[in-house]
Tab-separated table of C-alpha atoms and ligand atoms in Angstrom:
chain	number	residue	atom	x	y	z
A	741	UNK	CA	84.872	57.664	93.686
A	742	UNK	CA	81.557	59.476	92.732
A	743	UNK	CA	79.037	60.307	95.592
A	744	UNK	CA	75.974	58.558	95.480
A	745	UNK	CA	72.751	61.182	95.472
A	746	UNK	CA	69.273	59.771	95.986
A	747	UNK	CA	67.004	62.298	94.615
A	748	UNK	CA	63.140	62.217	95.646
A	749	UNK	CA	60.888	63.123	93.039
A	750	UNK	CA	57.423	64.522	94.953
A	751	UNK	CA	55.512	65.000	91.373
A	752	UNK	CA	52.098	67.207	92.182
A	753	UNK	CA	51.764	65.019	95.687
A	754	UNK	CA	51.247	66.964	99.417
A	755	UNK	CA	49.964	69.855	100.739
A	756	UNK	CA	52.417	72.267	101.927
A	757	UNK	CA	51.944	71.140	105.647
A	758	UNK	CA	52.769	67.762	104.572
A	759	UNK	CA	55.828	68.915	102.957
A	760	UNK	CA	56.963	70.694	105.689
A	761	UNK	CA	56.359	68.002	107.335
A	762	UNK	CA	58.467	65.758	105.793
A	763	UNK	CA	61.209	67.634	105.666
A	764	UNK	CA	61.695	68.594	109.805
A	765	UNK	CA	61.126	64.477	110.324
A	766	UNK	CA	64.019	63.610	107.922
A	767	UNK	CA	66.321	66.311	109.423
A	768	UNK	CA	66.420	64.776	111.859
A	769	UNK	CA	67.928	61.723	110.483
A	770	UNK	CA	71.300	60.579	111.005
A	771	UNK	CA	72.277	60.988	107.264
A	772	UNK	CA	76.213	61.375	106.283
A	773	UNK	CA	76.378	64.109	103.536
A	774	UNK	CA	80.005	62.616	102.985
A	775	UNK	CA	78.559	59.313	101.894
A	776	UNK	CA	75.345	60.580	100.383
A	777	UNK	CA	73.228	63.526	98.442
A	778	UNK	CA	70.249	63.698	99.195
A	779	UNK	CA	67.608	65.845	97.187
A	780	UNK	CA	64.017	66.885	97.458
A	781	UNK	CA	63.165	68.048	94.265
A	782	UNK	CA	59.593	69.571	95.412
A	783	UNK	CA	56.641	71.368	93.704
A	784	UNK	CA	57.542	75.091	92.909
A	785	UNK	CA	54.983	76.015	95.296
A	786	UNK	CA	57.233	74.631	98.385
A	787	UNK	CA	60.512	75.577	97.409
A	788	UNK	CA	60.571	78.779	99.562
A	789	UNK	CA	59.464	77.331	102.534
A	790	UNK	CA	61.403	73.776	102.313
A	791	UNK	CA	64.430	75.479	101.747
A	792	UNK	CA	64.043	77.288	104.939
A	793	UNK	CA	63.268	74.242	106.602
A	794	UNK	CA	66.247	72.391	105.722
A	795	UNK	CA	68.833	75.376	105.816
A	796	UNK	CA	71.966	73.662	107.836
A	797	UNK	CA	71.135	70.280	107.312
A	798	UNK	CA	72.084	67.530	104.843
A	799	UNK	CA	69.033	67.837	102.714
A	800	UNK	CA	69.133	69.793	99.269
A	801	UNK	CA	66.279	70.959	97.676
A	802	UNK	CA	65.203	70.656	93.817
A	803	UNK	CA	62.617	71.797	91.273
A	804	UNK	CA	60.995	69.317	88.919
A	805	UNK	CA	61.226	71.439	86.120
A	806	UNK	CA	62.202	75.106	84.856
A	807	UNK	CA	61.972	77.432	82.042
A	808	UNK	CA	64.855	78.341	80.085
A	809	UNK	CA	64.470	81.997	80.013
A	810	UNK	CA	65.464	84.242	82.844
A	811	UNK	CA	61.730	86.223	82.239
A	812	UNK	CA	59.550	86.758	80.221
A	813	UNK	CA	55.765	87.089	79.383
A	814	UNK	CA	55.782	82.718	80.256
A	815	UNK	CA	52.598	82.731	82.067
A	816	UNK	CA	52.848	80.223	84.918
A	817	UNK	CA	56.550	79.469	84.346
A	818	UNK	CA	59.359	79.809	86.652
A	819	UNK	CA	62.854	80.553	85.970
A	820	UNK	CA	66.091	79.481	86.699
A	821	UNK	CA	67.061	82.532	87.879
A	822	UNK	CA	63.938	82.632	90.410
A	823	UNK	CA	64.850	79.153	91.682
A	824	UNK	CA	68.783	80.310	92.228
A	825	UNK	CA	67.045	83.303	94.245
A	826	UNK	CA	65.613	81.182	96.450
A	827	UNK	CA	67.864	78.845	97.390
A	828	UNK	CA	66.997	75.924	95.065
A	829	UNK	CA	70.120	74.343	93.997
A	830	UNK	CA	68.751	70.925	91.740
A	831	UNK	CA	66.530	71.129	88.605
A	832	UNK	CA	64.505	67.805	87.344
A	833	UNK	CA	64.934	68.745	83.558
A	834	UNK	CA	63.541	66.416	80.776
A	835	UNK	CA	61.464	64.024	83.123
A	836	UNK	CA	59.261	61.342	80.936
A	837	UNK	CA	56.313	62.780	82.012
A	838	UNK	CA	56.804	66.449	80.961
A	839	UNK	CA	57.934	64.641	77.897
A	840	UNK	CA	54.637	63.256	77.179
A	841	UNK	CA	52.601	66.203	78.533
A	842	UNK	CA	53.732	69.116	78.187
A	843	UNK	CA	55.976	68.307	74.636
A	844	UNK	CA	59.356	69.033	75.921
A	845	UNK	CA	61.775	68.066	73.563
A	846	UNK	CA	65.354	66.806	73.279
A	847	UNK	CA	66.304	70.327	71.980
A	848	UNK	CA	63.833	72.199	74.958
A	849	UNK	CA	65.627	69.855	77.662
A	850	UNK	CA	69.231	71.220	75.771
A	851	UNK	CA	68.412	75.027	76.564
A	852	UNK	CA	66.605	74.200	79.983
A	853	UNK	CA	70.522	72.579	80.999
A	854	UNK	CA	72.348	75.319	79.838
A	855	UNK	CA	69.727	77.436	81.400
A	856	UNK	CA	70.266	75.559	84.709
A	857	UNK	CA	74.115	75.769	84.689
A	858	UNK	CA	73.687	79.746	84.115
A	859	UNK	CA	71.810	80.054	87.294
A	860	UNK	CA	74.211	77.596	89.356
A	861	UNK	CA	71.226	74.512	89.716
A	862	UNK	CA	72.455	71.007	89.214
A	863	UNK	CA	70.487	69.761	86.422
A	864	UNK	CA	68.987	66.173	86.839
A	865	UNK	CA	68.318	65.353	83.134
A	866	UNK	CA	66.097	62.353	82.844
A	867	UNK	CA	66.430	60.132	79.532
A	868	UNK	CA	64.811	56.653	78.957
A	869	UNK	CA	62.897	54.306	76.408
A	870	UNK	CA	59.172	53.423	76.240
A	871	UNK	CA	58.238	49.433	76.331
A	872	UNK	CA	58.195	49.823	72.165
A	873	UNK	CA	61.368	50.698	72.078
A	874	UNK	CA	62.759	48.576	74.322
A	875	UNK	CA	60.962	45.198	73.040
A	876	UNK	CA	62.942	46.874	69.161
A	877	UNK	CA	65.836	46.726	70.996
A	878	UNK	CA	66.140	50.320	70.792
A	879	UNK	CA	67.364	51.221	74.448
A	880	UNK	CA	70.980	52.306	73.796
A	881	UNK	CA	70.057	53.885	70.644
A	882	UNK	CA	67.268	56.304	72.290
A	883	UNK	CA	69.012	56.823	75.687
A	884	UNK	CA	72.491	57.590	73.851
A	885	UNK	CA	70.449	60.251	71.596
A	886	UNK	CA	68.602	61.932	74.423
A	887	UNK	CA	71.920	62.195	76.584
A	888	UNK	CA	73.900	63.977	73.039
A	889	UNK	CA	71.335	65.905	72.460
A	890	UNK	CA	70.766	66.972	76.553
A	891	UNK	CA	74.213	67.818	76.594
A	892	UNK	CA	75.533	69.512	73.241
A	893	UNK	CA	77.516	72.470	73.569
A	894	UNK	CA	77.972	72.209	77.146
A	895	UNK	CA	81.585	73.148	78.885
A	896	UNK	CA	83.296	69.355	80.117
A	897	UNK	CA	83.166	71.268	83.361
A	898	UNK	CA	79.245	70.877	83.549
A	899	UNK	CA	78.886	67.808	82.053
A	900	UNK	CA	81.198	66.466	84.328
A	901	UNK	CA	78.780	68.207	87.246
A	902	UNK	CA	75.367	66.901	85.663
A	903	UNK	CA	73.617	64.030	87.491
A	904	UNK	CA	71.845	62.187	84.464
A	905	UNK	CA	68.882	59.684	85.389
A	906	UNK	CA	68.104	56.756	83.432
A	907	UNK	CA	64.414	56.635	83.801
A	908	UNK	CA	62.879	53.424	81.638
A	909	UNK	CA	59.138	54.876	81.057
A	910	UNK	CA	57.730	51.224	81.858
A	911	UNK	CA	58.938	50.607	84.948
A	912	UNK	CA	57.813	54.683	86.455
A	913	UNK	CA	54.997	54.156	89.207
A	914	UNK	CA	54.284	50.507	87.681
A	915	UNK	CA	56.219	48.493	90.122
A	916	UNK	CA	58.238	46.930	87.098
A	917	UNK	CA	61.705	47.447	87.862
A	918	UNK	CA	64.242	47.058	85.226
A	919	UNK	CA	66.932	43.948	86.205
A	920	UNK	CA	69.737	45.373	88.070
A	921	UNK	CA	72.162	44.495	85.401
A	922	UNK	CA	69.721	45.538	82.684
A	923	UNK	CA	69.584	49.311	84.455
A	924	UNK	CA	73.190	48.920	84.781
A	925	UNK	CA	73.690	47.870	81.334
A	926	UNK	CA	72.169	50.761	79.937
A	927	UNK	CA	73.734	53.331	82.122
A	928	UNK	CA	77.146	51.724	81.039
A	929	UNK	CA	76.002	53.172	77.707
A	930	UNK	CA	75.256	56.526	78.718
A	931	UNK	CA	78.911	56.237	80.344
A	932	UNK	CA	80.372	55.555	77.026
A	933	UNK	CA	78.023	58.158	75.281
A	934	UNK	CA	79.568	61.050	77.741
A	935	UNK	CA	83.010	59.045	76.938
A	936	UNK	CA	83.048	59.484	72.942
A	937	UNK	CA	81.490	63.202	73.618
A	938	UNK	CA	83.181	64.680	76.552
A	939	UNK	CA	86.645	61.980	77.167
A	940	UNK	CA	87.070	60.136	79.949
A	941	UNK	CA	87.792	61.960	82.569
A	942	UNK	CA	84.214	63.591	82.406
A	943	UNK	CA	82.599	60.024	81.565
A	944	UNK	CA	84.259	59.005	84.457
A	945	UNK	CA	82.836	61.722	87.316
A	946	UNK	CA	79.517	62.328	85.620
A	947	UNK	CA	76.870	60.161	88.321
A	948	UNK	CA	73.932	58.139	86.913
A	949	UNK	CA	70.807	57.492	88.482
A	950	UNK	CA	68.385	54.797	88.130
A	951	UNK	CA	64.716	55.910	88.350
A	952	UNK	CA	61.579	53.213	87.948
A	953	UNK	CA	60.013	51.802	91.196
A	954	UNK	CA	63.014	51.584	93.446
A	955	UNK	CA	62.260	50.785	96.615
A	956	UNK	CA	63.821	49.363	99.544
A	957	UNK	CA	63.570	45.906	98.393
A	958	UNK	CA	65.706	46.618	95.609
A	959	UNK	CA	67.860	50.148	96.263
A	960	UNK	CA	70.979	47.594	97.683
A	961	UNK	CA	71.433	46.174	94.265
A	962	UNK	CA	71.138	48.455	91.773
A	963	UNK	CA	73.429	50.420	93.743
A	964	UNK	CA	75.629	48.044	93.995
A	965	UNK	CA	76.505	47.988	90.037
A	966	UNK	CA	79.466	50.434	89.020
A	967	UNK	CA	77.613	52.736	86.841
A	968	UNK	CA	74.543	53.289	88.567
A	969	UNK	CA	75.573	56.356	91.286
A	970	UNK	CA	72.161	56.903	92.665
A	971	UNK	CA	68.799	56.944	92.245
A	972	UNK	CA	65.695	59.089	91.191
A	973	UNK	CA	62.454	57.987	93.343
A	974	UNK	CA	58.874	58.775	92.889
A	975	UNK	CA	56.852	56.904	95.215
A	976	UNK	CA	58.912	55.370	97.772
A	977	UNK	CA	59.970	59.067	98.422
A	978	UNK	CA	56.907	60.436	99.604
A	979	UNK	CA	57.085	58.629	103.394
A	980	UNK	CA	59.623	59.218	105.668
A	981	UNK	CA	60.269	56.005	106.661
A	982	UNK	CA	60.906	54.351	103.103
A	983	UNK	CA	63.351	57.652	101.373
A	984	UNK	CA	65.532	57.150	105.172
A	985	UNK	CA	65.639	53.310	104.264
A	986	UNK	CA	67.170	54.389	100.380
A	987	UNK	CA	69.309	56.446	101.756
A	988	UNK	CA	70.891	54.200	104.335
A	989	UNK	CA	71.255	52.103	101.894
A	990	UNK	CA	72.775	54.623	99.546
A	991	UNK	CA	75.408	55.854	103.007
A	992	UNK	CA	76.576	52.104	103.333
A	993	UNK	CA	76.833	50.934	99.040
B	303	LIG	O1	59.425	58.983	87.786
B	303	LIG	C1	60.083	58.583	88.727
B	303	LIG	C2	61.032	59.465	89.427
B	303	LIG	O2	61.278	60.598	88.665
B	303	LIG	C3	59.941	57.204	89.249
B	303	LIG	O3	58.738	57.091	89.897
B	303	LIG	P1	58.432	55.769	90.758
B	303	LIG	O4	59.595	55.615	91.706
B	303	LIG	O5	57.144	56.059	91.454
B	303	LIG	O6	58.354	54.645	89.787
């Protein structure tokens, strides 16, 4: 039985007030970590404090990104290593939009995982296809490629303790949700992907999210497909009220 873990994703939103925020009204929350993960993954600028804040409750915290060195002269980058030292234990690596903006590449994302696992973060590797793609039919055949290429040369160990986030670029902050059974269909391919890389034992632990305008309105049935463990939210995780009602939903699927 994999655990589902609903990650928020806070992009460059809040001031650090708001954050903290946040974080002391959801701790409050009667969340069961044995039914549910739940993640902030926070700009680096919070990390310190939110981890303090949510030290001995069910809330982890994450990064939305990482450099794959330890150190280095990387002006404005932060490390792995720096995230481990502060208590971070998630890493967004590979998201769409550092994709598009700042280049990252299949084979960048590949050394940022290996990078994570060295420092003891969970990596949260984000794949997914553009509207092109998908109206070519190219889904499986992009997703599948990303998810190789994320993962090559990594230990069955770690690949069976990755969370990887199917992440369709059309449907991020548009409202457009991919059908349940679509999502699901494609994560069934990243399934097999790990399965004719890693064997099935791996295939069969690693957890898949679904990130794209989930909401509350529609967290109950994706989650209620069998390959789709969790999911990866932008906007409805930036108020209280709508992450608790994901992750109630996530506690009871
Ligand atoms: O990019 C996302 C999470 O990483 C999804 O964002 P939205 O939930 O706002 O569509």
């Amino acid at each position: 039985m994999r655990k589902p873990v609903i990650a928020g994703n806070w992009k460059m939103y809040k001031t650090l007030a708001e954050a903290k925020d946040f974080v002391e009204q959801l701790k409050e929350k009667q969340v069961d970590s044995n039914k549910i993960e739940t993640v902030i993954c926070a700009p680096a600028l919070f990390l310190n404090s939110l981890v303090q804040v949510a030290k001995d409750s069910f809330i982890s915290i994450g990064a939305q990104t990482m450099h794959e060195e330890k150190e280095g002269a990387f002006t404005g980058e932060v490390s792995g290593n720096q995230l481990q030292d502060l208590g971070v234990q998630y890493v967004v690596i590979g998201h769409s939009e550092r994709r598009q903006y700042f280049n990252e590449t299949d084979e960048s994302v590949n050394k940022k995982v290996k990078a994570a696992f060295e420092n003891n973060l969970t990596p949260i590797i984000c794949v997914g296809e553009t509207l092109e793609q998908r109206e070519q039919n190219e889904t499986e055949s992009i997703v599948s490629t990303q998810v190789m290429a994320a993962l090559e040369g990594l230990s069955e160990e770690n690949v069976k303790n990755s969370i990887i986030a199917y992440e369709p670029i059309w449907a991020i902050g548009t409202g457009k949700t991919a059908t349940a059974d679509d999502a699901n269909d494609v994560c069934q391919a990243i399934r097999e992907t790990v399965l004719d890389g890693f064997g099935e034992e791996v295939s069969s632990s690693v957890r898949i999210q679904y990130g794209g305008s989930v909401k509350p309105e529609n967290i109950e049935e994706l989650l209620s497909k069998e390959h789709i463990d969790g999911a990866l939210v932008g906007g409805a995780s930036l108020q209280v009220d709508s992450f608790v009602k994901l992750l109630e939903a996530g506690q009871n699927a």
